[in-house]
mmCIF file of N, CA, C and O in Angstrom:
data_model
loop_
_atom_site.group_PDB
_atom_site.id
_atom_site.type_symbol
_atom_site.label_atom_id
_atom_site.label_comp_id
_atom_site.label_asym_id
_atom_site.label_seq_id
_atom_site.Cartn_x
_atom_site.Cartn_y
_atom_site.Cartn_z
ATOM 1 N N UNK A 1 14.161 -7.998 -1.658
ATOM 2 C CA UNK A 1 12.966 -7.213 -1.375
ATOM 3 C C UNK A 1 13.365 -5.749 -1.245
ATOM 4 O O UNK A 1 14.074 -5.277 -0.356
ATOM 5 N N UNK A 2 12.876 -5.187 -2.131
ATOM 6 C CA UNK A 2 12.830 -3.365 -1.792
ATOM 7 C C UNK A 2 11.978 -2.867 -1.089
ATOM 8 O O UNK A 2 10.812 -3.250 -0.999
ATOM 9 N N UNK A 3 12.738 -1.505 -0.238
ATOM 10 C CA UNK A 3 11.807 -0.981 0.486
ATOM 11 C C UNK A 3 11.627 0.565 -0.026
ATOM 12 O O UNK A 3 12.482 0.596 -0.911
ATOM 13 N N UNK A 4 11.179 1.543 -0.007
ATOM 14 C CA UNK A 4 11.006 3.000 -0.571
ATOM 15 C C UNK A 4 10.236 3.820 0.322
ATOM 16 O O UNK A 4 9.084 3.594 0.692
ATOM 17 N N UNK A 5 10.766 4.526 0.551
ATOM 18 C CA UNK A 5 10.449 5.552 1.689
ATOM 19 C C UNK A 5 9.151 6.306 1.436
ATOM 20 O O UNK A 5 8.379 5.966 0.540
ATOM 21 N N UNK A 6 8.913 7.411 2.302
ATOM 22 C CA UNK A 6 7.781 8.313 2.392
ATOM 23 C C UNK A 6 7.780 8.833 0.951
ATOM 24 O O UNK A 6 6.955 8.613 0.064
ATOM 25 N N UNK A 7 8.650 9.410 0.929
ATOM 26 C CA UNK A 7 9.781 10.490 0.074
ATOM 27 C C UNK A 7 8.729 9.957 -1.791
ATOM 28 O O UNK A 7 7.777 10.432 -2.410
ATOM 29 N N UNK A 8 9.487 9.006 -1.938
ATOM 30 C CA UNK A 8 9.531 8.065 -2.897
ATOM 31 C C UNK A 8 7.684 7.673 -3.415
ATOM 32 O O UNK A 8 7.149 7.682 -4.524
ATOM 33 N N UNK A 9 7.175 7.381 -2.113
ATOM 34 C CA UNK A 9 5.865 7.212 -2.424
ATOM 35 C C UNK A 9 5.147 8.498 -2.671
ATOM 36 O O UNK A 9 4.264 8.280 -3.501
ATOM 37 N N UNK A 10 5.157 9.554 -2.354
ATOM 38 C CA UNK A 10 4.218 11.274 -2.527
ATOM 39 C C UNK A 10 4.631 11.195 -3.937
ATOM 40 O O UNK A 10 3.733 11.171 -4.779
ATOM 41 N N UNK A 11 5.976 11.146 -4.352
ATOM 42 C CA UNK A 11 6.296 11.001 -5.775
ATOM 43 C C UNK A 11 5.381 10.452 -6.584
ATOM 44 O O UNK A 11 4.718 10.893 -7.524
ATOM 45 N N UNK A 12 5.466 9.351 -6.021
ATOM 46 C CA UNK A 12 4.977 7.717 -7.141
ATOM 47 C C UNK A 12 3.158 8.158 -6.958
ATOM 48 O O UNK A 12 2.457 7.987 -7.956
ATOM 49 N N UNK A 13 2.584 8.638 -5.834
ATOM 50 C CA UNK A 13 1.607 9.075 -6.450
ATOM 51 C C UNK A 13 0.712 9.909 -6.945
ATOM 52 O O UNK A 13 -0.516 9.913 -7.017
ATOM 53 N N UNK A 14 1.771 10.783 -7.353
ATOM 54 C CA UNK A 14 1.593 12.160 -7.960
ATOM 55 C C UNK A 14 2.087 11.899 -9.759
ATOM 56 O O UNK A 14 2.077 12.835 -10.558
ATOM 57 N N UNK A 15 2.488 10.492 -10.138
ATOM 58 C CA UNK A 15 3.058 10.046 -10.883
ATOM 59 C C UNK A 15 1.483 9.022 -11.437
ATOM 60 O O UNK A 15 1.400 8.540 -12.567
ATOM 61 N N UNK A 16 0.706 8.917 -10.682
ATOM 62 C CA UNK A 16 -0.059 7.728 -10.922
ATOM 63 C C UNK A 16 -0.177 6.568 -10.453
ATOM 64 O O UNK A 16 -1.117 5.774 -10.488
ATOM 65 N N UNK A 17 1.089 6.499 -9.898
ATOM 66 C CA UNK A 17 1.620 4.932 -10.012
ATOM 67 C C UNK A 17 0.566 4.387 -8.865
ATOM 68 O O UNK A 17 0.173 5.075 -7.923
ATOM 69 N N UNK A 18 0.106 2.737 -9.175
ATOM 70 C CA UNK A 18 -0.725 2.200 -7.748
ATOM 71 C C UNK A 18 -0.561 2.283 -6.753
ATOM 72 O O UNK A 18 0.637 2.431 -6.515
ATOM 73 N N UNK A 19 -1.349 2.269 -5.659
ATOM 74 C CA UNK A 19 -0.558 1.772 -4.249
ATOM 75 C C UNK A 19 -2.019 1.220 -3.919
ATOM 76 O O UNK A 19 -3.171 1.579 -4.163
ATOM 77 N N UNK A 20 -1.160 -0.237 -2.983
ATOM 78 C CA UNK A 20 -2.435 -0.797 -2.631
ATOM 79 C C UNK A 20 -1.545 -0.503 -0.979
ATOM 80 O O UNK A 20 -0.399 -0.337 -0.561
ATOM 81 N N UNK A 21 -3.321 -0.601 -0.336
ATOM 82 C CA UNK A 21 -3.079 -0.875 0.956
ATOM 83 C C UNK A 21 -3.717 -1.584 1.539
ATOM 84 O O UNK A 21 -4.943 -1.606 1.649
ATOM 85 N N UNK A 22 -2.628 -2.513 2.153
ATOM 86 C CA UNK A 22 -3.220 -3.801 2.598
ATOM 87 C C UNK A 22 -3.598 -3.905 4.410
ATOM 88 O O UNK A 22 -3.469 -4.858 5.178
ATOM 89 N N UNK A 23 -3.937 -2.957 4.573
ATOM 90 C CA UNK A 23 -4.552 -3.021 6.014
ATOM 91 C C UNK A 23 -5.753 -3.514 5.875
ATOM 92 O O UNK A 23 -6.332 -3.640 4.796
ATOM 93 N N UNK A 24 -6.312 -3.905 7.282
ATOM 94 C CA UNK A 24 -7.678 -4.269 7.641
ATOM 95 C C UNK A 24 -8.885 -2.934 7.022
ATOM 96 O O UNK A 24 -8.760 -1.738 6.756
ATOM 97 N N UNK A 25 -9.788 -3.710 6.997
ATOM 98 C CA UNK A 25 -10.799 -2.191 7.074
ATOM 99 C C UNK A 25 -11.076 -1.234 8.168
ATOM 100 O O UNK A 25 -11.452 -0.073 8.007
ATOM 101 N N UNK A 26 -10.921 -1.649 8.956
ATOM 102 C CA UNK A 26 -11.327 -0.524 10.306
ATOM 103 C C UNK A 26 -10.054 0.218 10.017
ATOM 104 O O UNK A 26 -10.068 1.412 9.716
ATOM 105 N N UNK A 27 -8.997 -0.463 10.105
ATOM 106 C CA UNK A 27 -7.858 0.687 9.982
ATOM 107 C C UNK A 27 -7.987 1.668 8.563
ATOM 108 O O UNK A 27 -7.993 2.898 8.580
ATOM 109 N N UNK A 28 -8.065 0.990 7.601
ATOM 110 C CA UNK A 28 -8.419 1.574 6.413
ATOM 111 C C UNK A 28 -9.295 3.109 6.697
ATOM 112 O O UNK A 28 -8.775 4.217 6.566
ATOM 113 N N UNK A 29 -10.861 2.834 7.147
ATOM 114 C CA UNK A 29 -11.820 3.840 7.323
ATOM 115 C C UNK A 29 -11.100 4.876 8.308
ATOM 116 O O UNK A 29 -11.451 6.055 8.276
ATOM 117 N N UNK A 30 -9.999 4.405 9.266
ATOM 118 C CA UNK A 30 -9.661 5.252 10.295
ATOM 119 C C UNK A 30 -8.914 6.495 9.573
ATOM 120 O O UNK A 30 -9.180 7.683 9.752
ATOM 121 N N UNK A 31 -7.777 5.884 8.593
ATOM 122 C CA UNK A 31 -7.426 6.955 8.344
ATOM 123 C C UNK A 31 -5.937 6.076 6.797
ATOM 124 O O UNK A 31 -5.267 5.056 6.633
ATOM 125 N N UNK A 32 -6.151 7.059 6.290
ATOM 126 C CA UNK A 32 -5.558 6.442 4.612
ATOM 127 C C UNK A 32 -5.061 7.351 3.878
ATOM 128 O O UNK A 32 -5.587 8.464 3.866
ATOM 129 N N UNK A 33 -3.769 7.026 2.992
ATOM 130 C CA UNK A 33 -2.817 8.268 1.861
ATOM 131 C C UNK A 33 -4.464 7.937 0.964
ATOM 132 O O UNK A 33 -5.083 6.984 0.490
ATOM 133 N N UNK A 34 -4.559 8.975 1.086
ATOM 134 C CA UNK A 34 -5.228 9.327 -0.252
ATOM 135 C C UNK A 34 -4.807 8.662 -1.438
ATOM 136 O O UNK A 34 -3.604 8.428 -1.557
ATOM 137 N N UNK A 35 -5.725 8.264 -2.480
ATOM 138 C CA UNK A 35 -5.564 7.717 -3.818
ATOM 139 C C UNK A 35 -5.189 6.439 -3.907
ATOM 140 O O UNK A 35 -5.024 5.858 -4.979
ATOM 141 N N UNK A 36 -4.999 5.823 -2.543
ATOM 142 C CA UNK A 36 -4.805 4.692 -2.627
ATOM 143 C C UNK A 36 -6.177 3.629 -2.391
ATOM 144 O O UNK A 36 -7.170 3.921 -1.725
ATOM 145 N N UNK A 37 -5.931 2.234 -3.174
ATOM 146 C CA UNK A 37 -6.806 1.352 -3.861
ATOM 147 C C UNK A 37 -6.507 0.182 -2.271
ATOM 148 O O UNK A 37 -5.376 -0.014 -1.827
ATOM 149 N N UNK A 38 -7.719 -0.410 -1.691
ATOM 150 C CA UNK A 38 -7.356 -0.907 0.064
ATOM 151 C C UNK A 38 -7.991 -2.553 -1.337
ATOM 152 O O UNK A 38 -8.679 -2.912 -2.293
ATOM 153 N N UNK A 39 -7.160 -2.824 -0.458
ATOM 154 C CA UNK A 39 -7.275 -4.748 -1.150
ATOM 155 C C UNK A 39 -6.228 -5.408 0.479
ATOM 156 O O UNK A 39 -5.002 -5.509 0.514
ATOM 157 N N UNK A 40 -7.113 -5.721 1.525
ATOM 158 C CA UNK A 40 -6.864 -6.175 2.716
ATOM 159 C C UNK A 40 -5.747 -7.045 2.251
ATOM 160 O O UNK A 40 -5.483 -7.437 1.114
ATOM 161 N N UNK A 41 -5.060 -7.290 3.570
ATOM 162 C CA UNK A 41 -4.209 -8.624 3.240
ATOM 163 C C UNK A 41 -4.581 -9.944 3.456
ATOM 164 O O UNK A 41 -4.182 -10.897 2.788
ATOM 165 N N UNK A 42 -5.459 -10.001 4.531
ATOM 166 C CA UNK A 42 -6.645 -11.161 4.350
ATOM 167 C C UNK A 42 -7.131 -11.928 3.390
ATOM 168 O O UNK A 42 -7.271 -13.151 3.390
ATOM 169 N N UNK A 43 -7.490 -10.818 2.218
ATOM 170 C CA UNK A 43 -8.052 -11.326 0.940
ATOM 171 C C UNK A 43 -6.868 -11.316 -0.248
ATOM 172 O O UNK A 43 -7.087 -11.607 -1.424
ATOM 173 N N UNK A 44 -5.477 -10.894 0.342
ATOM 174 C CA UNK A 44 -4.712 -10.723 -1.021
ATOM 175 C C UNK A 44 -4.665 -11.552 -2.210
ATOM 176 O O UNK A 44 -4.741 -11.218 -3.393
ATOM 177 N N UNK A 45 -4.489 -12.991 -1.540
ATOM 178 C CA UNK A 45 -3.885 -14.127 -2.450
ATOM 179 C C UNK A 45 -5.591 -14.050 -3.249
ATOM 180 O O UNK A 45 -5.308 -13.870 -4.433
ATOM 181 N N UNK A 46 -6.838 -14.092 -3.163
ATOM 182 C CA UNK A 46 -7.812 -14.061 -3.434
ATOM 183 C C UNK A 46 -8.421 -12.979 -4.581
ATOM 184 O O UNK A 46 -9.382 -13.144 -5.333
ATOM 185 N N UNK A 47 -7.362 -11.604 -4.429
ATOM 186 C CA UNK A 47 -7.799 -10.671 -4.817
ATOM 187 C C UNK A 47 -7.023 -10.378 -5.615
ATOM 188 O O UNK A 47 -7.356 -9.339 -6.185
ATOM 189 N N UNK A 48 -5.748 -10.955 -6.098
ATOM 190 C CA UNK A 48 -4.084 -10.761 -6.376
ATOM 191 C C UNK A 48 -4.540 -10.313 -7.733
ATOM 192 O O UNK A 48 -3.918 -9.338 -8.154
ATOM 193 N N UNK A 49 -5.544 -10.824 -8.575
ATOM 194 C CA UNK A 49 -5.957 -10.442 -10.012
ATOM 195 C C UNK A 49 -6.272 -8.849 -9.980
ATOM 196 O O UNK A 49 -6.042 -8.409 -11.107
ATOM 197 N N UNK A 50 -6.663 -7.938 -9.203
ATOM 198 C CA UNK A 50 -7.289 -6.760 -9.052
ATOM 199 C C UNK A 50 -5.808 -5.687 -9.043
ATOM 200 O O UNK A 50 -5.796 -4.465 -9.192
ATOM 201 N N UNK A 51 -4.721 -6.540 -8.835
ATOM 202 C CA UNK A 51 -3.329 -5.608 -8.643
ATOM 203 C C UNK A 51 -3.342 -5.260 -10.360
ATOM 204 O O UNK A 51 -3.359 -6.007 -11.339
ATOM 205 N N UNK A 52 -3.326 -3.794 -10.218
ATOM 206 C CA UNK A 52 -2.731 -3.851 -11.849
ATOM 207 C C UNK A 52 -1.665 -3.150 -12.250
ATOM 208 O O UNK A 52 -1.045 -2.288 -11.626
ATOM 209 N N UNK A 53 -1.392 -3.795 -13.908
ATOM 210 C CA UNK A 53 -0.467 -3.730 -14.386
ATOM 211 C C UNK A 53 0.238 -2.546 -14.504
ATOM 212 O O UNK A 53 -0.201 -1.673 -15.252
ATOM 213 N N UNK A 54 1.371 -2.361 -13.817
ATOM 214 C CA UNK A 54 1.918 -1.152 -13.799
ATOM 215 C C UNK A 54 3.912 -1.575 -13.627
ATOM 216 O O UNK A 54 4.224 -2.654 -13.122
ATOM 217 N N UNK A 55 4.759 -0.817 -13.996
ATOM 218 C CA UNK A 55 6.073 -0.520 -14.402
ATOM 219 C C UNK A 55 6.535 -1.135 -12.710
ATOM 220 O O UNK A 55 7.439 -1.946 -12.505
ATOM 221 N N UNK A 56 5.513 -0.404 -11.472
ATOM 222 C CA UNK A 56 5.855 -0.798 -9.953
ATOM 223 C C UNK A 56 4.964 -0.722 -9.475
ATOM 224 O O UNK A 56 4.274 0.267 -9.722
ATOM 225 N N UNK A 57 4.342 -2.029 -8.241
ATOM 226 C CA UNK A 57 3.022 -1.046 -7.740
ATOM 227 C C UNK A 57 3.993 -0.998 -6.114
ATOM 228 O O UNK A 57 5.004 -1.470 -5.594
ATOM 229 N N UNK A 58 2.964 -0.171 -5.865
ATOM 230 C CA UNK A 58 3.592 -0.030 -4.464
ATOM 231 C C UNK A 58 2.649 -0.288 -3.627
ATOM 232 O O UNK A 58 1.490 0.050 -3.866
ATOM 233 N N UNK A 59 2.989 -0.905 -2.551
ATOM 234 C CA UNK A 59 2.420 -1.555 -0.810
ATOM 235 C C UNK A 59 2.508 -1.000 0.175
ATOM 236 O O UNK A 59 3.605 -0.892 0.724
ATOM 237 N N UNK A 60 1.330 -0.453 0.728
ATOM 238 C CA UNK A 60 1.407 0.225 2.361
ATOM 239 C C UNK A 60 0.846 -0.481 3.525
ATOM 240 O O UNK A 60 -0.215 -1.102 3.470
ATOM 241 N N UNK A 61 1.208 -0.428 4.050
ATOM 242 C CA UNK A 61 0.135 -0.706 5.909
ATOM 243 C C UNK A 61 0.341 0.248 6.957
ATOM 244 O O UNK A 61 0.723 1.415 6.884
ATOM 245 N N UNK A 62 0.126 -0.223 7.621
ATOM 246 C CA UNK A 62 0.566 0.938 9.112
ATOM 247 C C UNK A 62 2.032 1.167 9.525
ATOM 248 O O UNK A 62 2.138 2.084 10.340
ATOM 249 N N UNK A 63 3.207 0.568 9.173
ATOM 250 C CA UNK A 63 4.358 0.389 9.691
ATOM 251 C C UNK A 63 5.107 -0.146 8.567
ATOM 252 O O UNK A 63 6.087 0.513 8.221
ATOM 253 N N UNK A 64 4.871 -1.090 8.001
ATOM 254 C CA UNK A 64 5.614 -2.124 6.705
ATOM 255 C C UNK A 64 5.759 -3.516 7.128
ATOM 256 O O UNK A 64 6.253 -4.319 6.337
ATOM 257 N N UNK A 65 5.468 -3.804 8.027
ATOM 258 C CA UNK A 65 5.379 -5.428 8.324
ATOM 259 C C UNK A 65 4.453 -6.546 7.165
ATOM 260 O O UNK A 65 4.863 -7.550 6.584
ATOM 261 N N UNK A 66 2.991 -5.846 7.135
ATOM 262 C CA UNK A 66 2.156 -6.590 6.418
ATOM 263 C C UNK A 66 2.449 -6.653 4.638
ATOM 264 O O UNK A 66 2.395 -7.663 3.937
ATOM 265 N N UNK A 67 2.846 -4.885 4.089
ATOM 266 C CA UNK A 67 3.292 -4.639 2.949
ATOM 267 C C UNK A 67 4.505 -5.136 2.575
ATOM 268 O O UNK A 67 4.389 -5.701 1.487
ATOM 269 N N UNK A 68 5.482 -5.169 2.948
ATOM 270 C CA UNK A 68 6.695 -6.632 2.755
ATOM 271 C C UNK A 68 5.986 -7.854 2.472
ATOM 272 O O UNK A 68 5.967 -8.357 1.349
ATOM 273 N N UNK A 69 5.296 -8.426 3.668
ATOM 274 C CA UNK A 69 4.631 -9.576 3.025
ATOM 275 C C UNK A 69 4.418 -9.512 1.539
ATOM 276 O O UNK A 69 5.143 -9.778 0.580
ATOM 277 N N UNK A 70 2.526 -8.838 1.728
ATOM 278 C CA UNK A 70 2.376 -8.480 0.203
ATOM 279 C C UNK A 70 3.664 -8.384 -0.976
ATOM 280 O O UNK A 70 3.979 -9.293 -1.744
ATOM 281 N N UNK A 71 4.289 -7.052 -0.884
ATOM 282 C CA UNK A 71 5.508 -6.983 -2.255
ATOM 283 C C UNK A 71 5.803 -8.433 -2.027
ATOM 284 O O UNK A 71 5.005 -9.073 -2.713
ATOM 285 N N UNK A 72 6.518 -9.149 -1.431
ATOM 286 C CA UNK A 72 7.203 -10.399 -1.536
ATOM 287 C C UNK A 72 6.546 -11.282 -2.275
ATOM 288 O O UNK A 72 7.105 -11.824 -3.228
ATOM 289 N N UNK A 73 5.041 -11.598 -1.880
ATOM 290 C CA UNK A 73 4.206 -12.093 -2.124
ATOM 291 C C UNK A 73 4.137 -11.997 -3.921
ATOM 292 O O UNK A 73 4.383 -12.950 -4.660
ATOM 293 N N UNK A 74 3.762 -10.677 -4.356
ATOM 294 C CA UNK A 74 3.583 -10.145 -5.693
ATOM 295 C C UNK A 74 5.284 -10.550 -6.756
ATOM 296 O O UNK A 74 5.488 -11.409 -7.614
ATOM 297 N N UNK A 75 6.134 -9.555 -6.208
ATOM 298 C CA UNK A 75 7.781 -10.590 -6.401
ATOM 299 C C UNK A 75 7.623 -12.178 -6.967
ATOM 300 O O UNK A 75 8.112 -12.519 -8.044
ATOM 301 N N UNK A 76 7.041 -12.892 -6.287
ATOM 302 C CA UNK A 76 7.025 -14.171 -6.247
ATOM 303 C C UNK A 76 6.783 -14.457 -7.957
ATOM 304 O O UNK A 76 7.490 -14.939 -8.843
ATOM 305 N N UNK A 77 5.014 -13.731 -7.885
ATOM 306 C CA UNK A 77 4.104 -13.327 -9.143
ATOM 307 C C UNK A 77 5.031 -13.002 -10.365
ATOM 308 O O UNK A 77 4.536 -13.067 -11.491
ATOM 309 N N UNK A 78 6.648 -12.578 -10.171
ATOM 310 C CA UNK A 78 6.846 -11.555 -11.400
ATOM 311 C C UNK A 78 6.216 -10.075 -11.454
ATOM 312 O O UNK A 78 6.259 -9.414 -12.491
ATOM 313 N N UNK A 79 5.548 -9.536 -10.111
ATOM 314 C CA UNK A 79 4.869 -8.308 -10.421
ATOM 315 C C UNK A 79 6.119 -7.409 -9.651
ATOM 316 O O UNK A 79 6.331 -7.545 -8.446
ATOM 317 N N UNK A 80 6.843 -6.556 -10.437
ATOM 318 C CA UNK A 80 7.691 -5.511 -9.290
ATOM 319 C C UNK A 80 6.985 -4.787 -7.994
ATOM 320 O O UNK A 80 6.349 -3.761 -8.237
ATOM 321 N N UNK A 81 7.037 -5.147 -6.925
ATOM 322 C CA UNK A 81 5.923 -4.900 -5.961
ATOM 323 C C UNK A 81 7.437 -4.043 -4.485
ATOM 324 O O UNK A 81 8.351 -4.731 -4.030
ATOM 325 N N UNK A 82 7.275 -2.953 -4.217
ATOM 326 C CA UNK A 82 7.570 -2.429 -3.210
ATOM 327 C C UNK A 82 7.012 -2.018 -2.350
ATOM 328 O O UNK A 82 5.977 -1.395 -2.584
ATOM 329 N N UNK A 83 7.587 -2.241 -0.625
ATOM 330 C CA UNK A 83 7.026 -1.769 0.788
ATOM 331 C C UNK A 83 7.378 -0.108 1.024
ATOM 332 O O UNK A 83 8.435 0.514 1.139
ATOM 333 N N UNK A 84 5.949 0.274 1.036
ATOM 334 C CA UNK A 84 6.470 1.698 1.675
ATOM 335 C C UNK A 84 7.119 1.242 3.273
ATOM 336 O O UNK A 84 6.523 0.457 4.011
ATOM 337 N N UNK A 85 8.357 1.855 3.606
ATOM 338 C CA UNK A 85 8.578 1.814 4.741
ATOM 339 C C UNK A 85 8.213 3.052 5.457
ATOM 340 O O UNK A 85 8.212 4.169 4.941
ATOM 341 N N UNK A 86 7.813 2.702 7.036
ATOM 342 C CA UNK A 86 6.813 4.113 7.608
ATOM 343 C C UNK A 86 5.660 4.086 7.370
ATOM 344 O O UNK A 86 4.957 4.920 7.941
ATOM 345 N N UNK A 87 5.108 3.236 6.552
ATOM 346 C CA UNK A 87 3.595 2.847 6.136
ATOM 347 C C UNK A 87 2.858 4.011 6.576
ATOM 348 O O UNK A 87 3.436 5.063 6.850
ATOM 349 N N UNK A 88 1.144 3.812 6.682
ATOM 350 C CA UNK A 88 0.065 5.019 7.171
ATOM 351 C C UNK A 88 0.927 5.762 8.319
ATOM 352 O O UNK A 88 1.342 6.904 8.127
ATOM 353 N N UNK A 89 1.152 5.135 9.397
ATOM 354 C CA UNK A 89 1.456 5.714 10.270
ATOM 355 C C UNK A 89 2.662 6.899 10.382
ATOM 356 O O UNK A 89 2.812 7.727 11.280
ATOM 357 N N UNK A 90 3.573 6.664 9.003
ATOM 358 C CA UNK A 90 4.484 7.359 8.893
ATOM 359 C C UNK A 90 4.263 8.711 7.824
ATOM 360 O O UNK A 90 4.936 9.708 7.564
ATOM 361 N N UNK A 91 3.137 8.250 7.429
ATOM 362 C CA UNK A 91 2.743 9.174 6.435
ATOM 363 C C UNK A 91 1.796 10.326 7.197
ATOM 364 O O UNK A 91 1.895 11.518 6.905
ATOM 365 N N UNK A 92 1.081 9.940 7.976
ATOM 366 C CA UNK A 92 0.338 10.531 8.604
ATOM 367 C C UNK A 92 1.514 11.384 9.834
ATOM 368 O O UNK A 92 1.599 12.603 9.685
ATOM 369 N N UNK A 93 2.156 10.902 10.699
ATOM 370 C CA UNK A 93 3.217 11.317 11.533
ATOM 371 C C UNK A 93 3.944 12.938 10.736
ATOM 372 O O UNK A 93 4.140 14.010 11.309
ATOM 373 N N UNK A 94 4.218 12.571 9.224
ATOM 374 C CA UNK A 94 4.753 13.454 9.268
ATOM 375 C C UNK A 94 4.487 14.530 8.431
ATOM 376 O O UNK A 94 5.323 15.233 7.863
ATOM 377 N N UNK A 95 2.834 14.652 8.368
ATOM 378 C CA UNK A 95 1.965 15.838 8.297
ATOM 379 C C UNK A 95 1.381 16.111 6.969
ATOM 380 O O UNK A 95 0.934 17.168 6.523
ATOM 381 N N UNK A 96 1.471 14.999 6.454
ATOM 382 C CA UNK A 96 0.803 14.666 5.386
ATOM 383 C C UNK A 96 -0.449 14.550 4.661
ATOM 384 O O UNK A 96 -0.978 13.879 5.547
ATOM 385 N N UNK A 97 -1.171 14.626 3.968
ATOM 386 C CA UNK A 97 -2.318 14.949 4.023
ATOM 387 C C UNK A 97 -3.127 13.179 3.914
ATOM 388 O O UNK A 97 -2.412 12.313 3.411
ATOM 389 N N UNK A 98 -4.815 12.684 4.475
ATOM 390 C CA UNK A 98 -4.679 11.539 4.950
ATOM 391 C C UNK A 98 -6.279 12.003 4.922
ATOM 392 O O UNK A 98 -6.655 13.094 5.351
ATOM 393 N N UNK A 99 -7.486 10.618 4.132
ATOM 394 C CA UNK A 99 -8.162 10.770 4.314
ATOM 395 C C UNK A 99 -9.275 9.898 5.347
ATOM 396 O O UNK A 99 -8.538 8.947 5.609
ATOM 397 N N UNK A 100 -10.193 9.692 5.880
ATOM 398 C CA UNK A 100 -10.863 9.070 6.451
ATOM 399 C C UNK A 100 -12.033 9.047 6.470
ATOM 400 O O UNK A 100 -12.745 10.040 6.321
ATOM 401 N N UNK A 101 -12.505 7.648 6.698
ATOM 402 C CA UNK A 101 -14.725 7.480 6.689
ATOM 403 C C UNK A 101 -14.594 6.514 5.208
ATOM 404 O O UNK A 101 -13.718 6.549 4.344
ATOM 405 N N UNK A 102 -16.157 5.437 5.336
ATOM 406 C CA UNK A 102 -15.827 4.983 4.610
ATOM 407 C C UNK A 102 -15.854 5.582 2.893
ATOM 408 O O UNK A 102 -15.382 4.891 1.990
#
């Protein structure tokens, strides 16, 4: 399982590349990296068709607990799937820009 930092993700989505984030919705509306596509983790296995096809997608949550899941989860799939480590909370912490509402 790979993990990829803050660093790595501002890159990847200034690059295009996906990022899903698999938080709840309340957390979602509270506050979110911009440009990213919210597919709960609740509904993942349900929703797993909506991940798309891309070279890597990348996985956030609040910390990286839930997004490990997910990547692992996707891994499983054959989909190259990485955990931002530092998730929202780390992105936001370190002054990043972060949107909110639904």
């Amino acid at each position: 399982m790979r993990e990829v930092d803050l660093g790595a993700l501002e890159t990847a989505l200034a690059e295009g590349a996906p990022v899903i984030d698999v938080r709840e919705l309340d957390e979602y509306v509270q506050v979110r990296v911009p440009g990213v596509t919210h597919i709960p983790l609740s509904e993942f296995v349900a929703r797993v068709e909506e991940i798309p096809a891309a070279e890597t997608v990348y996985i956030i949550c609040a910390v990286g607990g839930r997004s490990l899941q997910a990547a692992d989860y996707l891994s499983g799939r054959g989909i190259n799937a990485v955990s931002v480590a530092g998730g929202t909370d780390g992105w936001q912490q370190s002054g990043r820009p972060v949107e909110s509402g639904a």
